[in-house]
Short mmCIF file of C-alpha atoms in Angstrom, two decimals:
data_model
loop_
_atom_site.label_atom_id
_atom_site.label_comp_id
_atom_site.label_asym_id
_atom_site.label_seq_id
_atom_site.Cartn_x
_atom_site.Cartn_y
_atom_site.Cartn_z
CA MET A 263 -12.39 9.69 -43.83
CA ASP A 264 -11.68 10.66 -47.45
CA ALA A 265 -10.99 14.08 -48.99
CA ALA A 266 -14.63 14.56 -50.02
CA GLN A 267 -15.87 14.00 -46.48
CA LEU A 268 -13.16 16.27 -45.02
CA ILE A 269 -14.00 19.13 -47.36
CA ARG A 270 -17.75 18.83 -46.79
CA LEU A 271 -17.33 18.64 -43.00
CA ALA A 272 -14.92 21.60 -42.88
CA ARG A 273 -17.17 23.73 -45.12
CA ARG A 274 -20.25 23.01 -43.04
CA ARG A 275 -18.45 23.65 -39.74
CA ALA A 276 -17.19 26.95 -41.17
CA GLY A 277 -20.74 27.88 -42.19
CA LEU A 278 -19.76 28.47 -45.81
CA SER A 279 -21.65 27.81 -49.02
CA LEU A 280 -19.92 26.06 -51.89
CA ARG A 281 -19.63 29.38 -53.72
CA GLU A 282 -18.17 31.18 -50.70
CA LEU A 283 -15.59 28.47 -50.14
CA ALA A 284 -14.69 28.27 -53.82
CA GLN A 285 -14.00 32.00 -53.83
CA ARG A 286 -11.92 31.85 -50.63
CA ALA A 287 -9.97 28.81 -51.84
CA ARG A 288 -9.35 30.29 -55.31
CA THR A 289 -11.07 27.48 -57.19
CA SER A 290 -14.26 27.15 -59.19
CA HIS A 291 -17.62 26.20 -57.75
CA SER A 292 -17.84 23.23 -60.12
CA THR A 293 -14.40 21.91 -59.13
CA LEU A 294 -15.19 22.22 -55.43
CA ALA A 295 -18.53 20.45 -55.95
CA ALA A 296 -16.68 17.65 -57.78
CA TYR A 297 -14.30 17.30 -54.81
CA GLU A 298 -17.21 17.13 -52.34
CA GLN A 299 -18.98 14.52 -54.46
CA ALA A 300 -15.76 12.48 -54.86
CA ARG A 301 -15.88 12.83 -58.65
CA LYS A 302 -12.41 14.40 -58.44
CA THR A 303 -9.70 14.07 -55.80
CA PRO A 304 -7.64 17.11 -54.83
CA ASN A 305 -3.89 16.80 -54.37
CA VAL A 306 -2.51 17.42 -50.87
CA ASP A 307 -1.65 21.08 -51.54
CA THR A 308 -5.14 21.79 -52.88
CA LEU A 309 -6.79 20.00 -49.97
CA ASP A 310 -4.67 22.06 -47.58
CA ARG A 311 -5.67 25.30 -49.36
CA ILE A 312 -9.37 24.39 -49.18
CA LEU A 313 -9.26 23.42 -45.51
CA THR A 314 -7.24 26.55 -44.67
CA ALA A 315 -9.94 28.64 -46.36
CA CYS A 316 -12.39 27.01 -43.92
CA GLY A 317 -10.19 27.89 -40.95
CA PHE A 318 -8.73 24.42 -40.45
CA ARG A 319 -5.36 22.80 -41.03
CA VAL A 320 -4.17 19.42 -42.21
CA ASP A 321 -2.10 17.32 -39.82
CA VAL A 322 -0.58 14.16 -41.23
CA VAL A 323 0.49 11.36 -38.95
CA LEU A 324 2.60 8.51 -40.24
CA ALA A 325 1.46 5.40 -38.42
CA PRO A 326 2.24 1.74 -39.07
CA ARG A 327 -0.54 -0.37 -40.52
CA PRO A 328 -1.59 -3.42 -38.57
CA ALA A 329 -0.34 -6.67 -40.03
CA GLU A 330 -2.76 -8.22 -42.50
CA VAL A 331 -4.45 -11.42 -41.44
CA ALA A 332 -4.02 -14.15 -44.04
#
């Protein structure tokens, strides 16, 4: 799942409009829309701020990748 999908899912689960979330996350409506449409990619701190504004948190797990098959 990419950042755009995470933001959209979190916003919908929180029952927020784009404008409401933009205000809560201290960003513009147009920037948030660009994130949801994958026209822009937020950095990790921004993604965390947006998801926190929806009532969620970011958990990162470092896991080994499976070996590539040649």
